[in-house]
């Protein structure tokens, strides 16, 4: 993937975020999108080596469109200024745990995963799973290698304890969470030929957390 060319395109798009400019540079966009598709394919194949639930996934189904949904946004810019993909064993619309990465206009590579704002029924399942099988979450978050790599789980939390849960539970901070994610961010080098290995290294460390969420959310 030509990261220098990609970031230059995204930065120019940020400065000219309109349909006329985009259409005039459509061929450049399509070429970069094809390169990104190849990167996504390499990442999918790599994940399959340690996560047997990720296999035979078409890269295009994992990639997000560059068009923004502006219906409920004050910002009416029609295009995103990053390329991104979410890789899961279930369709994106189901909102199940997955691996995610994006490259933005500033040359930042974000590598993350988990569940962002799960639907109420899935959120309740996760909270109940924490109460009923606390050791399953403890095995993930208290693992030294995981903690050294990611720190702790990220995500917006409630101020108060959700109704029906015990505020004295040792894992109450996780029960109060509304999203469950982890991630790492890197600056891409212009000379870096392929970031697939870096992405896969993070995803491999993340895999036990993804497996826990898969079990907890259903």
PDB file of C-alpha atoms in Angstrom:
ATOM      1  CA  UNK A   1       0.000   0.000   0.000  1.00  0.00           C
ATOM      2  CA  UNK A   2       1.366   3.408  -0.969  1.00  0.00           C
ATOM      3  CA  UNK A   3       0.703   5.202   2.329  1.00  0.00           C
ATOM      4  CA  UNK A   4       2.269   8.461   1.231  1.00  0.00           C
ATOM      5  CA  UNK A   5      -0.054   8.635  -1.771  1.00  0.00           C
ATOM      6  CA  UNK A   6      -3.047   7.630   0.345  1.00  0.00           C
ATOM      7  CA  UNK A   7      -2.468  10.251   3.039  1.00  0.00           C
ATOM      8  CA  UNK A   8      -1.875  12.956   0.412  1.00  0.00           C
ATOM      9  CA  UNK A   9      -5.171  12.045  -1.234  1.00  0.00           C
ATOM     10  CA  UNK A  10      -7.062  12.021   2.081  1.00  0.00           C
ATOM     11  CA  UNK A  11      -5.536  15.336   3.130  1.00  0.00           C
ATOM     12  CA  UNK A  12      -6.474  16.916  -0.192  1.00  0.00           C
ATOM     13  CA  UNK A  13      -9.983  15.481   0.173  1.00  0.00           C
ATOM     14  CA  UNK A  14     -10.197  17.023   3.647  1.00  0.00           C
ATOM     15  CA  UNK A  15      -9.406  20.423   2.126  1.00  0.00           C
ATOM     16  CA  UNK A  16     -11.803  19.917  -0.785  1.00  0.00           C
ATOM     17  CA  UNK A  17     -14.598  17.857   0.694  1.00  0.00           C
ATOM     18  CA  UNK A  18     -17.159  18.202  -2.069  1.00  0.00           C
ATOM     19  CA  UNK A  19     -18.602  16.103  -4.855  1.00  0.00           C
ATOM     20  CA  UNK A  20     -16.997  18.104  -7.669  1.00  0.00           C
ATOM     21  CA  UNK A  21     -13.440  17.588  -6.380  1.00  0.00           C
ATOM     22  CA  UNK A  22     -14.057  13.947  -5.572  1.00  0.00           C
ATOM     23  CA  UNK A  23     -15.458  13.150  -9.002  1.00  0.00           C
ATOM     24  CA  UNK A  24     -12.478  14.862 -10.627  1.00  0.00           C
ATOM     25  CA  UNK A  25     -10.141  12.569  -8.626  1.00  0.00           C
ATOM     26  CA  UNK A  26     -12.287   9.422  -8.836  1.00  0.00           C
ATOM     27  CA  UNK A  27      -9.697   7.344 -10.686  1.00  0.00           C
ATOM     28  CA  UNK A  28      -7.071   8.090  -8.046  1.00  0.00           C
ATOM     29  CA  UNK A  29      -9.533   7.117  -5.323  1.00  0.00           C
ATOM     30  CA  UNK A  30     -10.433   3.838  -7.029  1.00  0.00           C
ATOM     31  CA  UNK A  31      -6.759   2.909  -7.374  1.00  0.00           C
ATOM     32  CA  UNK A  32      -6.106   3.578  -3.701  1.00  0.00           C
ATOM     33  CA  UNK A  33      -9.232   1.712  -2.675  1.00  0.00           C
ATOM     34  CA  UNK A  34      -8.041  -1.315  -4.638  1.00  0.00           C
ATOM     35  CA  UNK A  35      -4.694  -1.203  -2.823  1.00  0.00           C
ATOM     36  CA  UNK A  36      -6.538  -0.971   0.495  1.00  0.00           C
ATOM     37  CA  UNK A  37      -8.716  -3.930  -0.510  1.00  0.00           C
ATOM     38  CA  UNK A  38      -5.554  -5.983  -1.046  1.00  0.00           C
ATOM     39  CA  UNK A  39      -4.327  -4.968   2.413  1.00  0.00           C
ATOM     40  CA  UNK A  40      -7.666  -5.986   3.935  1.00  0.00           C
ATOM     41  CA  UNK A  41      -7.423  -9.340   2.163  1.00  0.00           C
ATOM     42  CA  UNK A  42      -3.930  -9.934   3.598  1.00  0.00           C
ATOM     43  CA  UNK A  43      -5.175  -9.049   7.085  1.00  0.00           C
ATOM     44  CA  UNK A  44      -8.200 -11.370   6.804  1.00  0.00           C
ATOM     45  CA  UNK A  45      -5.979 -14.259   5.744  1.00  0.00           C
ATOM     46  CA  UNK A  46      -3.585 -13.507   8.596  1.00  0.00           C
ATOM     47  CA  UNK A  47      -6.344 -13.402  11.224  1.00  0.00           C
ATOM     48  CA  UNK A  48      -7.543 -16.782  10.014  1.00  0.00           C
ATOM     49  CA  UNK A  49      -4.274 -18.305  11.161  1.00  0.00           C
ATOM     50  CA  UNK A  50      -5.094 -17.675  14.859  1.00  0.00           C
ATOM     51  CA  UNK A  51      -8.885 -17.131  14.777  1.00  0.00           C
ATOM     52  CA  UNK A  52     -10.623 -19.965  12.952  1.00  0.00           C
ATOM     53  CA  UNK A  53     -13.928 -18.073  12.928  1.00  0.00           C
ATOM     54  CA  UNK A  54     -12.472 -15.591  10.433  1.00  0.00           C
ATOM     55  CA  UNK A  55     -12.245 -17.276   7.063  1.00  0.00           C
ATOM     56  CA  UNK A  56     -13.541 -16.916   3.523  1.00  0.00           C
ATOM     57  CA  UNK A  57     -14.554 -13.298   4.165  1.00  0.00           C
ATOM     58  CA  UNK A  58     -14.770 -11.082   1.099  1.00  0.00           C
ATOM     59  CA  UNK A  59     -12.638  -7.954   1.726  1.00  0.00           C
ATOM     60  CA  UNK A  60     -15.241  -5.647   0.178  1.00  0.00           C
ATOM     61  CA  UNK A  61     -17.799  -6.688   2.805  1.00  0.00           C
ATOM     62  CA  UNK A  62     -15.369  -5.635   5.553  1.00  0.00           C
ATOM     63  CA  UNK A  63     -14.534  -2.246   4.040  1.00  0.00           C
ATOM     64  CA  UNK A  64     -16.517   0.872   4.861  1.00  0.00           C
ATOM     65  CA  UNK A  65     -17.786   3.251   2.200  1.00  0.00           C
ATOM     66  CA  UNK A  66     -16.062   6.616   1.952  1.00  0.00           C
ATOM     67  CA  UNK A  67     -19.433   8.402   1.801  1.00  0.00           C
ATOM     68  CA  UNK A  68     -20.577   9.852   5.111  1.00  0.00           C
ATOM     69  CA  UNK A  69     -24.117   9.527   6.464  1.00  0.00           C
ATOM     70  CA  UNK A  70     -24.922  13.195   7.023  1.00  0.00           C
ATOM     71  CA  UNK A  71     -28.640  12.845   7.819  1.00  0.00           C
ATOM     72  CA  UNK A  72     -28.247  13.500  11.539  1.00  0.00           C
ATOM     73  CA  UNK A  73     -24.945  15.383  11.523  1.00  0.00           C
ATOM     74  CA  UNK A  74     -24.258  19.106  11.657  1.00  0.00           C
ATOM     75  CA  UNK A  75     -21.170  18.433   9.543  1.00  0.00           C
ATOM     76  CA  UNK A  76     -22.494  17.966   6.012  1.00  0.00           C
ATOM     77  CA  UNK A  77     -19.106  17.057   4.464  1.00  0.00           C
ATOM     78  CA  UNK A  78     -19.998  14.220   2.101  1.00  0.00           C
ATOM     79  CA  UNK A  79     -16.808  12.138   2.440  1.00  0.00           C
ATOM     80  CA  UNK A  80     -14.792  10.515   5.217  1.00  0.00           C
ATOM     81  CA  UNK A  81     -11.099  11.368   5.427  1.00  0.00           C
ATOM     82  CA  UNK A  82      -9.952   7.867   6.331  1.00  0.00           C
ATOM     83  CA  UNK A  83     -10.025   4.351   4.889  1.00  0.00           C
ATOM     84  CA  UNK A  84     -11.330   1.703   7.288  1.00  0.00           C
ATOM     85  CA  UNK A  85     -12.415  -1.917   7.624  1.00  0.00           C
ATOM     86  CA  UNK A  86     -14.154  -4.048  10.262  1.00  0.00           C
ATOM     87  CA  UNK A  87     -13.548  -7.792  10.199  1.00  0.00           C
ATOM     88  CA  UNK A  88     -15.968 -10.115  11.993  1.00  0.00           C
ATOM     89  CA  UNK A  89     -17.435 -13.573  11.654  1.00  0.00           C
ATOM     90  CA  UNK A  90     -20.870 -11.931  11.433  1.00  0.00           C
ATOM     91  CA  UNK A  91     -22.239  -9.197   9.106  1.00  0.00           C
ATOM     92  CA  UNK A  92     -21.467  -5.620  10.225  1.00  0.00           C
ATOM     93  CA  UNK A  93     -25.173  -4.849  10.624  1.00  0.00           C
ATOM     94  CA  UNK A  94     -25.429  -7.403  13.461  1.00  0.00           C
ATOM     95  CA  UNK A  95     -23.075  -5.364  15.631  1.00  0.00           C
ATOM     96  CA  UNK A  96     -21.083  -8.336  16.916  1.00  0.00           C
ATOM     97  CA  UNK A  97     -17.444  -8.235  18.102  1.00  0.00           C
ATOM     98  CA  UNK A  98     -14.843  -7.586  15.451  1.00  0.00           C
ATOM     99  CA  UNK A  99     -11.388  -6.385  14.496  1.00  0.00           C
ATOM    100  CA  UNK A 100     -11.096  -2.850  13.124  1.00  0.00           C
ATOM    101  CA  UNK A 101      -8.412  -0.689  11.554  1.00  0.00           C
ATOM    102  CA  UNK A 102      -8.241   2.631   9.769  1.00  0.00           C
ATOM    103  CA  UNK A 103      -5.710   4.925   8.113  1.00  0.00           C
ATOM    104  CA  UNK A 104      -6.452   8.634   8.293  1.00  0.00           C
ATOM    105  CA  UNK A 105      -5.366  11.800   6.504  1.00  0.00           C
ATOM    106  CA  UNK A 106      -2.573  12.433   9.027  1.00  0.00           C
ATOM    107  CA  UNK A 107      -0.904   9.091   8.342  1.00  0.00           C
ATOM    108  CA  UNK A 108      -2.123   7.565  11.590  1.00  0.00           C
ATOM    109  CA  UNK A 109      -2.886   3.861  11.668  1.00  0.00           C
ATOM    110  CA  UNK A 110      -5.451   2.966  14.329  1.00  0.00           C
ATOM    111  CA  UNK A 111      -5.849  -0.731  15.166  1.00  0.00           C
ATOM    112  CA  UNK A 112      -8.675  -1.678  17.489  1.00  0.00           C
ATOM    113  CA  UNK A 113     -11.509  -4.021  18.153  1.00  0.00           C
ATOM    114  CA  UNK A 114     -14.379  -5.062  20.363  1.00  0.00           C
ATOM    115  CA  UNK A 115     -17.959  -3.775  20.452  1.00  0.00           C
ATOM    116  CA  UNK A 116     -18.945  -0.108  20.260  1.00  0.00           C
ATOM    117  CA  UNK A 117     -22.303   0.751  21.854  1.00  0.00           C
ATOM    118  CA  UNK A 118     -23.877  -2.714  21.602  1.00  0.00           C
ATOM    119  CA  UNK A 119     -27.649  -2.918  21.385  1.00  0.00           C
ATOM    120  CA  UNK A 120     -29.494  -3.109  24.732  1.00  0.00           C
ATOM    121  CA  UNK A 121     -30.065  -6.867  24.596  1.00  0.00           C
ATOM    122  CA  UNK A 122     -26.410  -7.585  23.811  1.00  0.00           C
ATOM    123  CA  UNK A 123     -25.251  -5.103  26.450  1.00  0.00           C
ATOM    124  CA  UNK A 124     -27.403  -6.844  29.061  1.00  0.00           C
ATOM    125  CA  UNK A 125     -25.994 -10.203  27.984  1.00  0.00           C
ATOM    126  CA  UNK A 126     -22.446  -8.899  28.463  1.00  0.00           C
ATOM    127  CA  UNK A 127     -23.233  -7.477  31.907  1.00  0.00           C
ATOM    128  CA  UNK A 128     -24.951 -10.678  33.012  1.00  0.00           C
ATOM    129  CA  UNK A 129     -22.027 -12.726  31.725  1.00  0.00           C
ATOM    130  CA  UNK A 130     -19.631 -10.611  33.822  1.00  0.00           C
ATOM    131  CA  UNK A 131     -21.753 -11.305  36.910  1.00  0.00           C
ATOM    132  CA  UNK A 132     -22.232 -15.005  36.221  1.00  0.00           C
ATOM    133  CA  UNK A 133     -18.739 -15.835  34.935  1.00  0.00           C
ATOM    134  CA  UNK A 134     -16.387 -13.174  36.351  1.00  0.00           C
ATOM    135  CA  UNK A 135     -13.338 -15.370  35.934  1.00  0.00           C
ATOM    136  CA  UNK A 136     -13.785 -15.346  32.144  1.00  0.00           C
ATOM    137  CA  UNK A 137     -13.289 -11.555  32.018  1.00  0.00           C
ATOM    138  CA  UNK A 138     -10.574 -11.630  34.686  1.00  0.00           C
ATOM    139  CA  UNK A 139      -8.596 -14.108  32.595  1.00  0.00           C
ATOM    140  CA  UNK A 140      -8.523 -11.478  29.830  1.00  0.00           C
ATOM    141  CA  UNK A 141      -8.077  -8.124  31.564  1.00  0.00           C
ATOM    142  CA  UNK A 142      -5.750  -9.359  34.331  1.00  0.00           C
ATOM    143  CA  UNK A 143      -3.496 -11.247  31.951  1.00  0.00           C
ATOM    144  CA  UNK A 144      -0.106  -9.501  32.221  1.00  0.00           C
ATOM    145  CA  UNK A 145       0.651  -9.642  28.512  1.00  0.00           C
ATOM    146  CA  UNK A 146      -2.761  -8.216  27.602  1.00  0.00           C
ATOM    147  CA  UNK A 147      -2.542  -5.492  30.284  1.00  0.00           C
ATOM    148  CA  UNK A 148       0.997  -4.517  29.272  1.00  0.00           C
ATOM    149  CA  UNK A 149      -0.091  -4.261  25.640  1.00  0.00           C
ATOM    150  CA  UNK A 150      -3.458  -2.499  25.903  1.00  0.00           C
ATOM    151  CA  UNK A 151      -3.655  -1.204  29.449  1.00  0.00           C
ATOM    152  CA  UNK A 152      -7.360  -1.752  30.082  1.00  0.00           C
ATOM    153  CA  UNK A 153     -10.642  -1.872  28.230  1.00  0.00           C
ATOM    154  CA  UNK A 154     -11.834   1.419  26.756  1.00  0.00           C
ATOM    155  CA  UNK A 155     -15.336   2.711  26.320  1.00  0.00           C
ATOM    156  CA  UNK A 156     -17.857   5.205  27.637  1.00  0.00           C
ATOM    157  CA  UNK A 157     -19.347   4.276  31.017  1.00  0.00           C
ATOM    158  CA  UNK A 158     -22.428   5.075  33.020  1.00  0.00           C
ATOM    159  CA  UNK A 159     -22.042   7.350  36.028  1.00  0.00           C
ATOM    160  CA  UNK A 160     -24.417   5.246  38.120  1.00  0.00           C
ATOM    161  CA  UNK A 161     -24.596   1.494  38.464  1.00  0.00           C
ATOM    162  CA  UNK A 162     -27.166   0.075  36.016  1.00  0.00           C
ATOM    163  CA  UNK A 163     -30.392  -1.055  37.654  1.00  0.00           C
ATOM    164  CA  UNK A 164     -30.332  -4.627  38.920  1.00  0.00           C
ATOM    165  CA  UNK A 165     -26.573  -4.885  39.467  1.00  0.00           C
ATOM    166  CA  UNK A 166     -24.590  -4.875  42.704  1.00  0.00           C
ATOM    167  CA  UNK A 167     -22.379  -1.821  43.133  1.00  0.00           C
ATOM    168  CA  UNK A 168     -20.005  -3.849  45.334  1.00  0.00           C
ATOM    169  CA  UNK A 169     -19.166  -6.269  42.522  1.00  0.00           C
ATOM    170  CA  UNK A 170     -15.349  -6.234  42.080  1.00  0.00           C
ATOM    171  CA  UNK A 171     -15.885  -5.883  38.318  1.00  0.00           C
ATOM    172  CA  UNK A 172     -18.447  -3.086  38.597  1.00  0.00           C
ATOM    173  CA  UNK A 173     -16.420  -0.702  36.419  1.00  0.00           C
ATOM    174  CA  UNK A 174     -16.851  -3.147  33.525  1.00  0.00           C
ATOM    175  CA  UNK A 175     -20.548  -3.673  34.281  1.00  0.00           C
ATOM    176  CA  UNK A 176     -21.011   0.112  33.986  1.00  0.00           C
ATOM    177  CA  UNK A 177     -19.384   0.246  30.535  1.00  0.00           C
ATOM    178  CA  UNK A 178     -21.497   0.994  27.460  1.00  0.00           C
ATOM    179  CA  UNK A 179     -18.763   0.055  24.942  1.00  0.00           C
ATOM    180  CA  UNK A 180     -16.007  -2.533  25.160  1.00  0.00           C
ATOM    181  CA  UNK A 181     -12.943  -1.802  23.030  1.00  0.00           C
ATOM    182  CA  UNK A 182      -9.158  -1.848  22.997  1.00  0.00           C
ATOM    183  CA  UNK A 183      -6.727  -0.317  20.518  1.00  0.00           C
ATOM    184  CA  UNK A 184      -3.311   0.940  19.515  1.00  0.00           C
ATOM    185  CA  UNK A 185      -2.264   3.838  17.291  1.00  0.00           C
ATOM    186  CA  UNK A 186       0.866   4.207  15.160  1.00  0.00           C
ATOM    187  CA  UNK A 187       2.366   6.760  12.814  1.00  0.00           C
ATOM    188  CA  UNK A 188       2.878   5.262   9.386  1.00  0.00           C
ATOM    189  CA  UNK A 189       6.308   5.680   7.826  1.00  0.00           C
ATOM    190  CA  UNK A 190       6.535   6.713   4.209  1.00  0.00           C
ATOM    191  CA  UNK A 191       9.038   3.927   3.676  1.00  0.00           C
ATOM    192  CA  UNK A 192       6.872   1.297   5.324  1.00  0.00           C
ATOM    193  CA  UNK A 193       5.862  -1.087   2.569  1.00  0.00           C
ATOM    194  CA  UNK A 194       3.270  -3.171   4.368  1.00  0.00           C
ATOM    195  CA  UNK A 195       1.443  -2.659   7.645  1.00  0.00           C
ATOM    196  CA  UNK A 196      -0.303  -6.053   7.621  1.00  0.00           C
ATOM    197  CA  UNK A 197       2.231  -7.560  10.036  1.00  0.00           C
ATOM    198  CA  UNK A 198       1.791  -4.686  12.500  1.00  0.00           C
ATOM    199  CA  UNK A 199      -1.996  -4.940  12.296  1.00  0.00           C
ATOM    200  CA  UNK A 200      -1.942  -8.698  12.773  1.00  0.00           C
ATOM    201  CA  UNK A 201       0.379  -8.464  15.781  1.00  0.00           C
ATOM    202  CA  UNK A 202      -2.173  -6.250  17.548  1.00  0.00           C
ATOM    203  CA  UNK A 203      -5.121  -8.411  16.508  1.00  0.00           C
ATOM    204  CA  UNK A 204      -3.408 -11.558  17.791  1.00  0.00           C
ATOM    205  CA  UNK A 205      -2.959  -9.931  21.213  1.00  0.00           C
ATOM    206  CA  UNK A 206      -6.619  -8.876  21.056  1.00  0.00           C
ATOM    207  CA  UNK A 207      -7.981 -12.296  20.114  1.00  0.00           C
ATOM    208  CA  UNK A 208      -8.774 -13.553  23.673  1.00  0.00           C
ATOM    209  CA  UNK A 209     -10.786 -10.377  24.285  1.00  0.00           C
ATOM    210  CA  UNK A 210     -12.737 -10.854  21.033  1.00  0.00           C
ATOM    211  CA  UNK A 211     -13.480 -14.477  21.996  1.00  0.00           C
ATOM    212  CA  UNK A 212     -14.709 -13.361  25.425  1.00  0.00           C
ATOM    213  CA  UNK A 213     -17.039 -10.807  23.833  1.00  0.00           C
ATOM    214  CA  UNK A 214     -18.403 -13.365  21.378  1.00  0.00           C
ATOM    215  CA  UNK A 215     -19.365 -15.624  24.262  1.00  0.00           C
ATOM    216  CA  UNK A 216     -20.645 -12.805  26.462  1.00  0.00           C
ATOM    217  CA  UNK A 217     -22.806 -10.999  23.909  1.00  0.00           C
ATOM    218  CA  UNK A 218     -24.997 -13.908  22.828  1.00  0.00           C
TER     219      UNK A 218
END
